[in-house]
CSV table of C-alpha atoms and ligand atoms in Angstrom, one decimal:
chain,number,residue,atom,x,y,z
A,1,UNK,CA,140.1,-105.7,102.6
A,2,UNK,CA,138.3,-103.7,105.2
A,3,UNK,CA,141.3,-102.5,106.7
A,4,UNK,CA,142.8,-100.7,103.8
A,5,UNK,CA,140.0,-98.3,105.1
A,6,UNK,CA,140.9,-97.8,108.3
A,7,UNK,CA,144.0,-97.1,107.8
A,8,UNK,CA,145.7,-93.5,106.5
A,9,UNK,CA,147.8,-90.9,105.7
A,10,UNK,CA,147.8,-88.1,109.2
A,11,UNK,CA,149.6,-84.6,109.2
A,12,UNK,CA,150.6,-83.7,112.8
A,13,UNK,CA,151.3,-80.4,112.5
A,14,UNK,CA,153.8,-78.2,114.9
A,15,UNK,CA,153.7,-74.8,115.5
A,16,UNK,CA,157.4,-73.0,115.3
A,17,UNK,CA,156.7,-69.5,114.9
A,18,UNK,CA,153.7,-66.9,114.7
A,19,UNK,CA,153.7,-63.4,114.2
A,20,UNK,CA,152.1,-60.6,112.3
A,21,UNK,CA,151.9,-61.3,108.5
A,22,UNK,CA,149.7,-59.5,105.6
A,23,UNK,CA,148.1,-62.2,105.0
A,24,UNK,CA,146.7,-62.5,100.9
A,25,UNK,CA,143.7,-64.9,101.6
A,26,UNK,CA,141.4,-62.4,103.8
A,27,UNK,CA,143.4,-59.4,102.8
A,28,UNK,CA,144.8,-57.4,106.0
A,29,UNK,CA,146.9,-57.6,108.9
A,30,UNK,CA,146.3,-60.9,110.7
A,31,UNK,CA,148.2,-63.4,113.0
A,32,UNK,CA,149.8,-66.2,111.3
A,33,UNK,CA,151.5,-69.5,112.4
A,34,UNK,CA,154.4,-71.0,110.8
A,35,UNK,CA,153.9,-75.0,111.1
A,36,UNK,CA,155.9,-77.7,109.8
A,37,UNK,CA,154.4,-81.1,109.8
A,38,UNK,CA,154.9,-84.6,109.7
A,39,UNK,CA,152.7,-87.3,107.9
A,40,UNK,CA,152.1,-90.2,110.0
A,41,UNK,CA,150.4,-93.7,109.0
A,42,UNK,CA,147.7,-94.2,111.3
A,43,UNK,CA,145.5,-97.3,112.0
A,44,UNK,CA,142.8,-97.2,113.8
A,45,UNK,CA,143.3,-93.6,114.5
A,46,UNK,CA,146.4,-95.0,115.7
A,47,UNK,CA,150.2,-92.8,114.3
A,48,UNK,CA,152.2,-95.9,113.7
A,49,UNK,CA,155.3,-95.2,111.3
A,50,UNK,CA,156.6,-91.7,110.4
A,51,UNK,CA,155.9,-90.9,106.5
A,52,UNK,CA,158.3,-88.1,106.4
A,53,UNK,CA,158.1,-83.9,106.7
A,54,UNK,CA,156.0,-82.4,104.8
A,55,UNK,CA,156.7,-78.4,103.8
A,56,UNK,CA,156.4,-76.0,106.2
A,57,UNK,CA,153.0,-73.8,105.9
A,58,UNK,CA,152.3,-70.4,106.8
A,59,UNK,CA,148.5,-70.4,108.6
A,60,UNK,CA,146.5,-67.4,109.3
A,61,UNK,CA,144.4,-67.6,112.4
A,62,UNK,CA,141.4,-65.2,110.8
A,63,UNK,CA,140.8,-67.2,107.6
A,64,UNK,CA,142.7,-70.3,108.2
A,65,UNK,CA,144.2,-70.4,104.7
A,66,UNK,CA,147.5,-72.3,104.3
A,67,UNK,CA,150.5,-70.3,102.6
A,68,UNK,CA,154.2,-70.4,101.4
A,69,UNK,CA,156.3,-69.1,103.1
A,70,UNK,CA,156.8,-66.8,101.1
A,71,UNK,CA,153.8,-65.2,102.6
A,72,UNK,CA,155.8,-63.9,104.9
A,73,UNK,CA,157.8,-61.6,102.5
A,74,UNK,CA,155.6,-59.1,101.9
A,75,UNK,CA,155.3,-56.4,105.2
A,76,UNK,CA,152.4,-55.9,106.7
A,77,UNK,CA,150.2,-52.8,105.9
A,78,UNK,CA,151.2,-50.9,109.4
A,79,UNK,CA,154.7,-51.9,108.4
A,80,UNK,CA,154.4,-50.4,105.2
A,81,UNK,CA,152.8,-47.1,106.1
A,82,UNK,CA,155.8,-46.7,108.7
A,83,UNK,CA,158.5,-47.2,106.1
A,84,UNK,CA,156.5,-45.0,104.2
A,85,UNK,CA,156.5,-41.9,106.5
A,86,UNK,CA,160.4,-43.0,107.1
A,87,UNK,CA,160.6,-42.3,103.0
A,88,UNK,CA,159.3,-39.2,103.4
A,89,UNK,CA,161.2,-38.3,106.2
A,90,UNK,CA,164.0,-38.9,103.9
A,91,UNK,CA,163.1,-37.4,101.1
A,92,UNK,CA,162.5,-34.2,102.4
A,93,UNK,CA,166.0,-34.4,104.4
A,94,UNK,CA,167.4,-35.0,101.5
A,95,UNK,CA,165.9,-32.0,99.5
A,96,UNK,CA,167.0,-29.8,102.5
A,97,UNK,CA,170.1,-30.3,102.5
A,98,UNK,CA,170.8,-30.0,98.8
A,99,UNK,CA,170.3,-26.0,99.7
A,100,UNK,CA,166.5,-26.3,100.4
A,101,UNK,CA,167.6,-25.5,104.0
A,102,UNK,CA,168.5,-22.1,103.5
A,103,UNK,CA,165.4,-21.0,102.6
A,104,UNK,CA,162.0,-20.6,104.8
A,105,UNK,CA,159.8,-21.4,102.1
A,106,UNK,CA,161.1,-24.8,101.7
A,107,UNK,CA,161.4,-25.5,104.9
A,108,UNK,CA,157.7,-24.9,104.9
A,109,UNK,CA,156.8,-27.2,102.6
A,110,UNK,CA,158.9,-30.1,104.5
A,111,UNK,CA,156.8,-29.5,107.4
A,112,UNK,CA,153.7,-29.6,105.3
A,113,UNK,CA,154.8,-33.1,103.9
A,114,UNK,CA,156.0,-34.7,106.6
A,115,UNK,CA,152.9,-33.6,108.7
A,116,UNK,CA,151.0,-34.7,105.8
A,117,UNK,CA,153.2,-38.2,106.3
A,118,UNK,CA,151.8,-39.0,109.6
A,119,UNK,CA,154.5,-36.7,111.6
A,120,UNK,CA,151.7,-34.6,112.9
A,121,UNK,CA,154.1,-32.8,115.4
A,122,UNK,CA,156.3,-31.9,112.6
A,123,UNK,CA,157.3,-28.1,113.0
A,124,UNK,CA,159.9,-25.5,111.3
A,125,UNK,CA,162.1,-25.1,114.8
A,126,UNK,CA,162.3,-29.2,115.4
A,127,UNK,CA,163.2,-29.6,111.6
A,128,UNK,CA,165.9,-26.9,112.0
A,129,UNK,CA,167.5,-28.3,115.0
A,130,UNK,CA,167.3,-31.7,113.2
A,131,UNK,CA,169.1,-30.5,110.2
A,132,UNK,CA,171.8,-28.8,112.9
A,133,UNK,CA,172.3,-31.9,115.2
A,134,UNK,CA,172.2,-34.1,111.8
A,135,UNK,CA,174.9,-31.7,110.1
A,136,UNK,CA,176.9,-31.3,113.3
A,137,UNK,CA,177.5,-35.3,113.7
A,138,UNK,CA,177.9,-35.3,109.7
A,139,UNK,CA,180.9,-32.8,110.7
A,140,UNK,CA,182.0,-35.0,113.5
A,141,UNK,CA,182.7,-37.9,111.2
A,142,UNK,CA,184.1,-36.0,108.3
A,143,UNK,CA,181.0,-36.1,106.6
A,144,UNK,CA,178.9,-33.4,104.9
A,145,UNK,CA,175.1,-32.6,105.7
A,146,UNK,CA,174.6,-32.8,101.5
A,147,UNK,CA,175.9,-36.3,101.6
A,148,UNK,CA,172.3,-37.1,102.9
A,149,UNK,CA,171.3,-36.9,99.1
A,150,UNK,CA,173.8,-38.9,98.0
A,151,UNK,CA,172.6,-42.2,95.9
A,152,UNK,CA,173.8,-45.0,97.9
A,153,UNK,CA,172.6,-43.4,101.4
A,154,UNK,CA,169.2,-43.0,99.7
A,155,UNK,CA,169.3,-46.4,98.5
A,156,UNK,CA,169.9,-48.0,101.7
A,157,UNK,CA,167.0,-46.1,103.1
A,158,UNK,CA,164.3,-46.1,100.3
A,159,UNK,CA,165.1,-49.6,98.6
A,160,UNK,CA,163.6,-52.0,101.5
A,161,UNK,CA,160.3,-49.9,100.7
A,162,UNK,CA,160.3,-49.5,97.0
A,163,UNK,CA,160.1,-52.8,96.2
A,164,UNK,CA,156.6,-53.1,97.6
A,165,UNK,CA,155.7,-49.8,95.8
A,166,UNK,CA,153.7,-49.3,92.9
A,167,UNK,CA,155.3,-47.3,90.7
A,168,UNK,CA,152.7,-44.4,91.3
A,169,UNK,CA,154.1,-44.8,94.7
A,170,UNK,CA,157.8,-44.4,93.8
A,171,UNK,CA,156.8,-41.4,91.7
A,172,UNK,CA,154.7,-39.9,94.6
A,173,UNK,CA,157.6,-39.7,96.8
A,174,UNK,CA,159.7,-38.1,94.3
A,175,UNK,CA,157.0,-35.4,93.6
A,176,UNK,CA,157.1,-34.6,97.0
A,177,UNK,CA,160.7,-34.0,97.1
A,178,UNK,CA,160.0,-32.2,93.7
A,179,UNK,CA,157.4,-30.0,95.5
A,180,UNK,CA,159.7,-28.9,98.7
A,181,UNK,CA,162.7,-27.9,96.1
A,182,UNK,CA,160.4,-25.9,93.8
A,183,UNK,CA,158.9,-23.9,97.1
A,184,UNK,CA,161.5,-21.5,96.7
A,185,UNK,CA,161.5,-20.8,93.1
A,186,UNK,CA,163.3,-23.3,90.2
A,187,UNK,CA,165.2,-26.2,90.7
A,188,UNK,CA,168.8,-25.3,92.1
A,189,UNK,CA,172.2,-27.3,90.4
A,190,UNK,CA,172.3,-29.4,93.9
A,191,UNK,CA,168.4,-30.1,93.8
A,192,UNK,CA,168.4,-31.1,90.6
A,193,UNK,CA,171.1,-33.5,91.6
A,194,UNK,CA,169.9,-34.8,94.8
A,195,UNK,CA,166.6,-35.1,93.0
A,196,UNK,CA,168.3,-37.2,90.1
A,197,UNK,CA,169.7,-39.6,92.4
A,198,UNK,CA,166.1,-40.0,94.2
A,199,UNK,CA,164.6,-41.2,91.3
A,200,UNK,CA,167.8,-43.6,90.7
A,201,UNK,CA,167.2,-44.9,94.3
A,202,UNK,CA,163.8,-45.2,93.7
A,203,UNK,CA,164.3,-47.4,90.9
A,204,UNK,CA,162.5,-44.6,88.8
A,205,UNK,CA,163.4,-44.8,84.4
A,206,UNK,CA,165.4,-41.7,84.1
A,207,UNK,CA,163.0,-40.4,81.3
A,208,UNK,CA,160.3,-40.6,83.7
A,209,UNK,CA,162.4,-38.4,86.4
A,210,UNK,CA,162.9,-36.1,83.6
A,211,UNK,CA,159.3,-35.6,82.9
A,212,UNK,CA,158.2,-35.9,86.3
A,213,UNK,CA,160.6,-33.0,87.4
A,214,UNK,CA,159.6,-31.0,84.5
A,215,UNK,CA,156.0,-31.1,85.3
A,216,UNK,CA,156.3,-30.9,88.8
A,217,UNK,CA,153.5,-27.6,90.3
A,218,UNK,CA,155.3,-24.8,91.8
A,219,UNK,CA,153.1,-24.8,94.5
A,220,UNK,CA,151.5,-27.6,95.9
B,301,LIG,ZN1,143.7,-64.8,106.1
């Protein structure tokens, strides 16, 4: 039966797709390929009949390791540290124009986090014409400049990322938003509000909002 051996199961594989992926295997950013394939009897090294599709695999060209495609669900790390300065960009925003904006102090310490984000040209003037332009085309629509630190605009913002975040991560960004409403002395009403709703958005446990905030340095 000597030809049972030369004959066997091939996977053709097709490339559809490639892209930037974080890939688990090797651990970083890497190129991947998304293939599907098909299986293929061969005889004699020969594809004869078609053995159907196999599922589709996600291939990283450092390590070579086949994934789900799941794989592709996760962002990459340069992904992740851009929504993450975009959170903080937010946040601070947010705190601002719960009544953090009237007050120097504060602004301060919104320059100092979002410099410390990865803004690095981050100054007070820029952030005060931001908060004008942003609460002149809030006034345009109808809108108010405090509805930035409303829950469901925080949600759409901060949800994509906090799904990836540890929950250290999550409690960071509150802090930080903690940090630029306490620059100016205690928490104001709308603060403590906009603040509240931050941790909701950030999918936070209230109790842990509550201690957080409570905790929180005067002066970071
Ligand atoms: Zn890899």
């Amino acid at each position: 039966m000597g030809w049972v051996r030369l004959a066997g199961v091939r996977t053709a594989w097709t490339t559809i797709e490639d892209g930037d992926f974080f890939c688990p295997g090797c651990g970083g950013d890497r190129n991947y390929e998304r293939r599907v394939g098909h299986r293929r009897l061969t005889v004699l090294g020969l594809p004869l009949l078609t053995r159907g599709e196999v599922a589709p695999v996600v291939v990283c060209s450092s390590c070579d390791r086949h994934h789900g495609p799941e794989a592709l669900d996760q962002p990459t790390t340069t992904r992740l540290a851009s929504m993450l300065r975009d959170a903080v960009h937010t946040v601070a925003l947010a705190v601002l124009s719960a009544g953090g904006a009237r007050s120097r102090t504060a602004r301060l310490a919104a320059v100092g986090s979002m410099r410390a984000a990865g803004f690095t040209a981050c100054d007070e003037e820029q952030l005060l014409t931001l908060l004008v332009a942003l609460s002149a085309d809030r006034a345009a629509s109808g809108a108010d400049l405090a509805d930035l630190a409303d829950e469901p605009e925080l949600r759409r913002v901060l949800e994509p990322l906090s799904v990836h975040l540890a929950p250290a991560g999550r409690e960071a960004l509150l802090l930080q938003g903690a940090r630029i409403a306490l620059a100016d002395g205690p928490y104001e009403a709308e603060e403590l509000a906009a603040l509240s709703a931050l941790g909701r958005a950030l999918r936070i446990p209230v109790a842990d909002v509550d201690r957080l905030l409570a905790a929180a340095p005067e002066r970071s």
